[in-house]
Short mmCIF file of C-alpha atoms and ligand atoms in Angstrom, two decimals:
data_model
loop_
_atom_site.label_atom_id
_atom_site.label_comp_id
_atom_site.label_asym_id
_atom_site.label_seq_id
_atom_site.Cartn_x
_atom_site.Cartn_y
_atom_site.Cartn_z
CA MET A 216 117.55 48.14 37.86
CA THR A 217 119.48 44.96 38.35
CA ASP A 218 116.15 43.20 37.97
CA LEU A 219 115.66 44.72 34.59
CA ASN A 220 119.21 43.88 33.56
CA THR A 221 118.88 40.28 34.59
CA ARG A 222 115.55 39.81 32.85
CA GLN A 223 116.84 41.43 29.72
CA LYS A 224 119.91 39.17 29.73
CA ASP A 225 117.78 36.07 30.30
CA THR A 226 115.39 37.03 27.54
CA LEU A 227 118.20 37.71 25.08
CA ALA A 228 119.80 34.38 25.95
CA ALA A 229 116.48 32.59 25.43
CA ILE A 230 116.02 34.28 22.09
CA ALA A 231 119.52 33.31 21.01
CA ALA A 232 118.78 29.72 21.99
CA ALA A 233 115.37 29.54 20.27
CA ASP A 234 115.57 27.41 17.17
CA THR A 235 112.10 27.65 15.69
CA ALA A 236 110.00 30.58 14.52
CA ASP A 237 107.30 29.50 16.99
CA ALA A 238 109.69 29.58 19.90
CA VAL A 239 110.83 33.07 18.95
CA GLU A 240 107.23 34.20 18.65
CA ALA A 241 106.44 32.84 22.13
CA LEU A 242 109.33 34.84 23.55
CA ARG A 243 108.14 37.96 21.75
CA VAL A 244 104.69 37.62 23.30
CA GLU A 245 106.24 37.05 26.71
CA ALA A 246 108.29 40.25 26.52
CA LEU A 247 106.59 42.62 24.10
CA GLY A 248 103.01 41.28 23.85
CA LYS A 249 100.19 43.23 25.50
CA GLN A 250 100.76 41.43 28.79
CA GLY A 251 104.51 41.07 28.21
CA TRP A 252 106.86 42.11 30.96
CA ILE A 253 108.46 44.98 29.02
CA SER A 254 105.04 46.28 27.99
CA GLN A 255 104.00 46.21 31.64
CA LEU A 256 107.10 48.16 32.66
CA LEU A 257 106.41 50.73 29.96
CA LYS A 258 102.93 51.15 31.36
CA THR A 259 104.30 51.93 34.82
CA LEU A 260 106.16 54.92 33.37
CA GLY A 261 102.84 56.73 33.03
CA LYS A 262 102.25 56.61 36.74
CA MET A 263 105.65 57.99 37.74
CA THR A 264 106.69 61.51 38.63
CA PRO A 265 108.63 63.26 35.87
CA GLU A 266 111.85 62.78 37.79
CA GLU A 267 111.36 59.06 38.27
CA ARG A 268 110.37 58.71 34.65
CA GLN A 269 113.44 60.56 33.45
CA GLU A 270 115.58 58.26 35.48
CA GLN A 271 113.97 54.95 34.55
CA ALA A 272 112.66 55.39 31.03
CA PRO A 273 115.93 55.10 29.12
CA ALA A 274 116.77 51.68 30.53
CA ILE A 275 113.29 50.32 29.80
CA GLN A 276 113.27 51.77 26.28
CA GLN A 277 116.72 50.34 25.74
CA ALA A 278 115.57 46.90 26.91
CA ARG A 279 112.54 47.06 24.58
CA ALA A 280 114.74 47.99 21.61
CA ALA A 281 117.35 45.35 22.39
CA VAL A 282 114.76 42.58 22.73
CA ALA A 283 112.88 43.70 19.59
CA ASP A 284 116.13 43.75 17.58
CA ALA A 285 117.19 40.37 18.90
CA ILE A 286 113.81 38.87 17.95
CA ALA A 287 113.93 40.32 14.43
CA ASP A 288 117.49 39.07 13.94
CA ARG A 289 116.69 35.63 15.27
CA LYS A 290 113.59 35.33 13.04
CA GLN A 291 115.63 36.33 10.03
CA ALA A 292 118.35 33.83 10.92
CA ILE A 293 115.80 31.02 11.27
CA ASP A 294 114.17 31.94 7.94
CA ASP A 295 117.56 32.03 6.22
CA ALA A 296 118.51 28.67 7.66
CA GLU A 297 115.19 27.23 6.46
CA LEU A 298 115.77 28.58 2.96
CA ASP A 299 119.32 27.21 2.90
CA ARG A 300 117.99 23.84 3.97
CA LYS A 301 115.38 23.87 1.19
CA LEU A 302 117.91 24.94 -1.41
CA ALA A 303 120.23 22.17 -0.32
CA THR A 304 117.62 19.41 -0.25
CA GLU A 305 114.80 20.26 -2.70
CA THR A 306 115.42 19.88 -6.43
CA LEU A 307 113.56 21.27 -9.41
CA ASP A 308 114.16 19.47 -12.69
CA LEU A 309 113.54 22.01 -15.44
CA SER A 310 114.04 19.36 -18.10
CA LEU A 311 110.86 17.50 -17.09
CA PRO A 312 108.00 17.89 -19.60
CA ALA A 313 105.48 20.47 -18.41
CA PRO A 314 101.97 19.17 -17.68
CA ALA A 315 99.98 19.34 -20.91
CA THR A 316 97.49 22.18 -21.23
CA PRO A 317 94.31 21.16 -23.01
CA LYS A 318 94.51 22.42 -26.60
CA GLY A 319 91.55 23.15 -28.82
CA THR A 320 91.45 22.48 -32.52
CA VAL A 321 90.56 24.52 -35.57
CA HIS A 322 87.21 23.32 -36.94
CA PRO A 323 87.47 21.81 -40.44
CA VAL A 324 85.06 24.46 -41.74
CA SER A 325 87.35 27.23 -40.48
CA GLN A 326 90.35 25.39 -41.88
CA VAL A 327 88.75 25.05 -45.31
CA MET A 328 87.70 28.71 -45.31
CA ASP A 329 91.32 29.65 -44.56
CA GLU A 330 92.50 27.40 -47.37
CA LEU A 331 90.00 29.00 -49.78
CA ALA A 332 91.09 32.48 -48.76
CA GLU A 333 94.74 31.53 -49.42
CA ILE A 334 94.04 29.99 -52.80
CA PHE A 335 91.92 32.88 -54.00
CA ALA A 336 94.29 35.47 -52.57
CA ASP A 337 96.93 34.00 -54.88
CA LEU A 338 94.51 34.63 -57.74
CA GLY A 339 93.96 38.24 -56.69
CA PHE A 340 90.59 37.79 -54.94
CA ALA A 341 89.64 39.75 -51.82
CA VAL A 342 87.48 38.25 -49.05
CA LYS A 343 84.12 39.99 -48.44
CA THR A 344 81.36 39.33 -45.95
CA GLY A 345 77.72 40.29 -45.61
CA PRO A 346 75.02 40.05 -42.93
CA GLU A 347 73.46 36.71 -42.03
CA VAL A 348 70.20 38.51 -41.26
CA GLU A 349 69.33 39.72 -44.77
CA ASP A 350 66.42 41.48 -46.37
CA ASP A 351 64.50 39.79 -49.15
CA TRP A 352 65.59 42.38 -51.71
CA HIS A 353 69.31 41.47 -51.41
CA ASN A 354 68.64 37.78 -50.88
CA PHE A 355 66.13 37.35 -53.73
CA THR A 356 64.91 40.32 -55.76
CA ALA A 357 68.30 41.75 -56.73
CA LEU A 358 69.39 38.23 -57.66
CA ASN A 359 66.54 38.08 -60.15
CA MET A 360 64.24 35.95 -58.02
CA ASP A 361 60.99 37.84 -58.10
CA GLU A 362 58.10 37.84 -55.65
CA ASN A 363 56.72 34.55 -56.82
CA HIS A 364 59.95 32.61 -56.97
CA PRO A 365 59.49 29.22 -55.23
CA ALA A 366 62.77 29.59 -53.28
CA ARG A 367 61.04 32.30 -51.26
CA ALA A 368 58.56 29.83 -49.79
CA MET A 369 58.36 29.67 -46.01
CA HIS A 370 59.41 26.06 -45.85
CA ASP A 371 62.72 26.83 -47.59
CA THR A 372 63.64 29.76 -45.44
CA PHE A 373 63.61 31.27 -41.93
CA TYR A 374 61.74 34.58 -41.92
CA PHE A 375 61.60 37.13 -39.10
CA PRO A 376 58.21 38.48 -38.00
CA ASP A 377 59.25 42.14 -38.45
CA ARG A 378 60.17 44.05 -41.59
CA ASP A 379 63.10 46.46 -41.83
CA ALA A 380 62.97 50.28 -42.09
CA ASP A 381 62.49 50.02 -45.87
CA ASP A 382 59.54 47.65 -45.32
CA ARG A 383 61.53 44.70 -46.61
CA ALA A 384 60.91 41.23 -45.21
CA MET A 385 63.84 40.01 -43.12
CA LEU A 386 65.21 36.48 -43.20
CA LEU A 387 68.28 34.41 -42.46
CA ARG A 388 70.14 34.50 -45.77
CA THR A 389 69.64 31.34 -47.78
CA HIS A 390 72.92 31.69 -49.69
CA THR A 391 76.03 33.87 -49.86
CA SER A 392 74.93 35.34 -53.20
CA PRO A 393 73.54 38.58 -51.66
CA VAL A 394 77.17 39.50 -50.91
CA GLN A 395 77.57 39.83 -54.70
CA ILE A 396 74.95 42.58 -54.70
CA ARG A 397 76.28 44.32 -51.60
CA THR A 398 79.85 44.36 -52.87
CA MET A 399 78.94 45.64 -56.34
CA MET A 400 76.83 48.39 -54.76
CA ASN A 401 79.51 49.35 -52.21
CA GLU A 402 82.60 49.08 -54.35
CA GLY A 403 81.56 49.22 -57.98
CA ALA A 404 83.62 47.43 -60.60
CA PRO A 405 86.01 45.81 -61.44
CA LEU A 406 85.86 43.18 -58.69
CA ARG A 407 87.36 39.85 -57.78
CA ILE A 408 85.96 38.58 -54.51
CA ILE A 409 85.06 35.51 -52.55
CA ALA A 410 82.48 35.62 -49.77
CA PRO A 411 82.57 32.73 -47.32
CA GLY A 412 80.00 32.44 -44.54
CA ARG A 413 77.03 30.83 -42.83
CA VAL A 414 73.73 30.32 -44.65
CA TYR A 415 70.38 28.91 -43.50
CA ARG A 416 67.60 26.76 -44.86
CA SER A 417 64.89 24.74 -43.17
CA ASP A 418 66.40 21.40 -44.11
CA SER A 419 67.61 18.62 -41.85
CA ASP A 420 68.92 15.13 -42.65
CA ALA A 421 72.29 13.37 -42.94
CA THR A 422 73.48 15.71 -45.68
CA HIS A 423 71.53 18.87 -44.77
CA THR A 424 71.64 20.99 -41.64
CA PRO A 425 69.54 24.13 -41.06
CA MET A 426 72.78 26.12 -40.96
CA PHE A 427 75.65 25.39 -43.30
CA HIS A 428 78.46 27.22 -45.07
CA GLN A 429 79.01 28.46 -48.57
CA VAL A 430 81.63 30.39 -50.40
CA GLU A 431 80.57 32.71 -53.16
CA GLY A 432 82.89 33.86 -55.92
CA LEU A 433 82.39 36.89 -58.13
CA VAL A 434 84.47 38.45 -60.88
CA ILE A 435 83.27 41.59 -62.61
CA ASP A 436 85.32 43.23 -65.35
CA LYS A 437 85.05 44.36 -68.96
CA ASP A 438 85.80 41.23 -70.95
CA ILE A 439 85.27 38.22 -68.75
CA HIS A 440 84.00 35.07 -70.45
CA LEU A 441 83.17 31.46 -69.62
CA GLY A 442 86.80 30.44 -70.27
CA HIS A 443 87.91 32.55 -67.31
CA LEU A 444 85.31 30.82 -65.17
CA LYS A 445 86.44 27.36 -66.18
CA TRP A 446 90.13 28.13 -65.68
CA THR A 447 89.50 29.74 -62.28
CA LEU A 448 87.45 26.79 -61.04
CA GLU A 449 90.01 24.28 -62.32
CA THR A 450 92.88 26.15 -60.73
CA PHE A 451 91.01 26.51 -57.46
CA LEU A 452 89.95 22.86 -57.26
CA LYS A 453 93.38 21.51 -58.20
CA ALA A 454 94.98 23.67 -55.49
CA PHE A 455 92.30 22.83 -52.95
CA PHE A 456 92.32 19.06 -53.45
CA GLU A 457 96.09 19.12 -54.05
CA ARG A 458 95.71 17.02 -57.20
CA ASP A 459 96.71 17.88 -60.74
CA ASP A 460 94.35 15.33 -62.29
CA ILE A 461 91.09 17.04 -61.30
CA VAL A 462 88.77 16.98 -64.34
CA LEU A 463 85.67 19.16 -64.52
CA ARG A 464 82.51 18.80 -66.58
CA LEU A 465 80.41 21.90 -67.16
CA ARG A 466 76.74 21.07 -67.59
CA PRO A 467 74.10 23.54 -68.77
CA SER A 468 71.81 24.46 -65.90
CA TYR A 469 69.59 27.22 -64.59
CA PHE A 470 70.03 29.79 -61.85
CA PRO A 471 68.04 33.02 -61.92
CA PHE A 472 71.18 35.09 -61.22
CA THR A 473 73.36 33.67 -64.01
CA GLU A 474 72.90 33.44 -67.75
CA PRO A 475 74.11 31.08 -69.06
CA SER A 476 74.30 28.89 -65.95
CA VAL A 477 76.47 25.85 -65.51
CA GLU A 478 76.55 23.09 -62.99
CA VAL A 479 80.10 21.90 -62.41
CA ASP A 480 80.77 18.19 -61.92
CA VAL A 481 84.06 16.64 -60.89
CA GLY A 482 85.30 13.18 -61.88
CA PHE A 483 86.02 10.65 -59.12
CA ALA A 484 86.65 6.96 -58.51
CA ILE A 485 85.72 4.74 -55.59
CA VAL A 486 88.95 3.40 -54.12
CA LYS A 487 88.67 1.01 -51.16
CA GLY A 488 85.16 2.26 -50.45
CA ARG A 489 86.15 5.94 -50.49
CA ARG A 490 85.53 8.60 -53.08
CA VAL A 491 88.82 9.77 -54.54
CA LEU A 492 88.63 12.84 -56.74
CA GLY A 493 90.60 12.86 -59.97
CA GLY A 494 90.35 11.67 -63.54
CA SER A 495 87.50 12.02 -65.97
CA GLY A 496 84.11 10.84 -64.76
CA ASP A 497 83.84 9.01 -68.08
CA ALA A 498 86.97 6.88 -67.46
CA PRO A 499 86.48 3.22 -66.44
CA GLY A 500 85.59 2.89 -62.76
CA HIS A 501 84.87 6.62 -62.54
CA ALA A 502 81.76 8.76 -62.28
CA TRP A 503 80.79 12.43 -62.12
CA MET A 504 79.73 14.17 -58.96
CA GLU A 505 77.96 17.52 -58.87
CA LEU A 506 80.12 20.00 -57.00
CA LEU A 507 78.97 23.56 -57.48
CA GLY A 508 76.81 26.05 -59.33
CA SER A 509 78.09 28.90 -61.46
CA GLY A 510 77.61 30.93 -64.58
CA MET A 511 77.97 34.31 -66.21
CA VAL A 512 76.32 36.95 -64.02
CA ASN A 513 72.84 37.76 -65.36
CA ARG A 514 72.66 41.29 -66.82
CA ARG A 515 69.63 41.99 -64.67
CA VAL A 516 71.70 41.29 -61.53
CA ILE A 517 74.38 43.72 -62.69
CA GLU A 518 71.67 46.28 -63.32
CA PHE A 519 70.04 45.71 -59.92
CA ALA A 520 73.45 46.32 -58.33
CA GLY A 521 73.66 49.69 -60.07
CA LEU A 522 76.23 48.88 -62.78
CA ASP A 523 75.85 49.16 -66.54
CA PRO A 524 75.57 45.62 -67.97
CA ASP A 525 76.75 46.89 -71.36
CA GLU A 526 80.01 47.93 -69.76
CA TRP A 527 80.50 45.28 -67.06
CA GLN A 528 80.12 41.54 -67.07
CA GLY A 529 81.51 38.63 -65.15
CA PHE A 530 81.09 35.23 -63.65
CA ALA A 531 79.95 33.91 -60.29
CA PHE A 532 79.96 30.62 -58.47
CA GLY A 533 78.71 29.21 -55.21
CA VAL A 534 79.90 26.09 -53.40
CA GLY A 535 79.23 24.40 -50.08
CA VAL A 536 82.19 24.75 -47.74
CA ASP A 537 81.09 21.84 -45.53
CA ARG A 538 80.83 19.66 -48.61
CA LEU A 539 84.33 20.66 -49.73
CA ALA A 540 85.59 19.74 -46.25
CA MET A 541 83.83 16.36 -46.35
CA LEU A 542 85.29 15.56 -49.75
CA LYS A 543 88.81 16.58 -48.81
CA TYR A 544 88.97 15.24 -45.26
CA GLY A 545 86.64 12.24 -45.46
CA MET A 546 83.78 12.91 -43.03
CA ASP A 547 80.50 11.31 -44.03
CA ASP A 548 77.87 12.86 -41.75
CA LEU A 549 77.32 16.59 -42.01
CA ARG A 550 75.35 16.75 -38.75
CA ALA A 551 78.45 15.84 -36.74
CA PHE A 552 80.06 19.09 -37.94
CA PHE A 553 77.81 21.10 -35.65
CA ASP A 554 77.31 18.77 -32.67
CA GLY A 555 80.30 20.21 -30.84
CA ASP A 556 81.41 16.71 -29.80
CA ILE A 557 84.95 17.16 -28.50
CA ARG A 558 85.99 13.71 -29.76
CA TRP A 559 84.98 14.59 -33.31
CA LEU A 560 86.79 17.91 -33.04
CA GLN A 561 89.95 16.25 -31.73
CA HIS A 562 89.82 13.76 -34.59
CA TYR A 563 88.93 16.02 -37.51
CA GLY A 564 90.17 19.37 -36.17
CA PHE A 565 93.45 21.01 -37.09
CA SER A 566 96.27 22.28 -34.96
CA PRO A 567 96.02 26.04 -34.52
CA TYR A 568 99.75 26.18 -35.22
CA ASP A 569 99.41 24.56 -38.65
CA GLN A 570 99.32 26.77 -41.68
CA PRO A 571 97.13 25.78 -44.62
CA THR A 572 99.42 23.72 -46.85
CA LEU A 573 99.36 26.19 -49.67
CA SER A 574 102.29 28.41 -48.83
CA ALA A 575 103.99 27.53 -52.11
CA GLY A 576 101.10 29.19 -53.93
CA VAL A 577 98.62 28.19 -56.57
CA GLY A 578 100.23 26.39 -59.48
CA ALA A 579 103.46 25.68 -57.59
CA SER A 580 103.36 22.07 -58.74
CA SER A 581 102.95 22.85 -62.45
N1 DAH B 235 73.32 30.60 -54.59
C1 DAH B 235 73.24 29.26 -55.12
C2 DAH B 235 72.68 28.32 -54.06
O1 DAH B 235 72.75 28.62 -52.93
C3 DAH B 235 74.59 28.75 -55.53
C4 DAH B 235 75.12 29.48 -56.72
C5 DAH B 235 74.87 29.02 -57.97
C6 DAH B 235 75.84 30.65 -56.56
C7 DAH B 235 75.33 29.67 -59.10
C8 DAH B 235 76.32 31.34 -57.66
C9 DAH B 235 76.06 30.83 -58.93
O2 DAH B 235 77.03 32.46 -57.56
O3 DAH B 235 76.51 31.48 -60.02
O4 DAH B 235 72.19 27.29 -54.38
#
């Protein structure tokens, strides 16, 4: 027994003197590890008579518990001391700027679509969308472009090999105008909507990409006339370009889905090599630039969409969103819009935290 007592005392003293976690661990293995001296003593209990065991077990168990407790306490003390040391010596400066996280930008096309939605929301227009994979009835027929219309030609358009359940040819929509038809059929009249989105044509050069963006506008009501169209376009373009001196010229034109049709030009000047919108195109140093197509909705289109053209009438317009972005923000190559070059996006993109600058509303400046 004195043996046990002495060893226990020595072990406890060694533990108390150990000053690293490793040293404590070595002592634990020495005493309580598989080959440790206490473990070996515990094993001998199994070979004893019950009487011997009864006599010796308590002291061995007590030694095991005392050593285990001392080790746990010592480990805790060493950990605490280490933490205290760190707290006393290490510093964390919370006022340092955090490392920058890479931040994406909002693409100018998305930005312009948001701006358009804001402007037209102020005028009471809702935003509608339609499918990019269209059938030829919505894309052409219902817009008064019959079977033989040249815009249906293969080289203008991407067709799919299969037809839909109604045996209609399927294609990537060539304009946002089919959303006019879909919205009239789904919601009836009256209507004030814009329909922004992607459109497709087999075109590719510096100013044409096979995919581009348009926004369609449609107003259907009982007594809409060309004056409403002109005022709406003027109000929209002044708000969009943030200039009060935007001057429009309406030129007679032809679209199958409008009658009469007008092409809308905007006056601009070249200032330091850049186009600056504003002023009459007839003023000195100015010229006209074609901006968008529009007109009074053709009665046949209203009929195709299931409404009575003697009761309902309205106007429509369609404009390239990419082109609006180029004119407002000064890019000169359309192809770069869709290259996904991060440098272009960093340069021309918008902060996701910015709001379109129209919070004061349409007409706030007048
Ligand atoms: N859909 C025509 C195009 O893609 C643009 C257009 C012209 C739309 C006149 C209209 C409109 O709604 O009235 O070229």
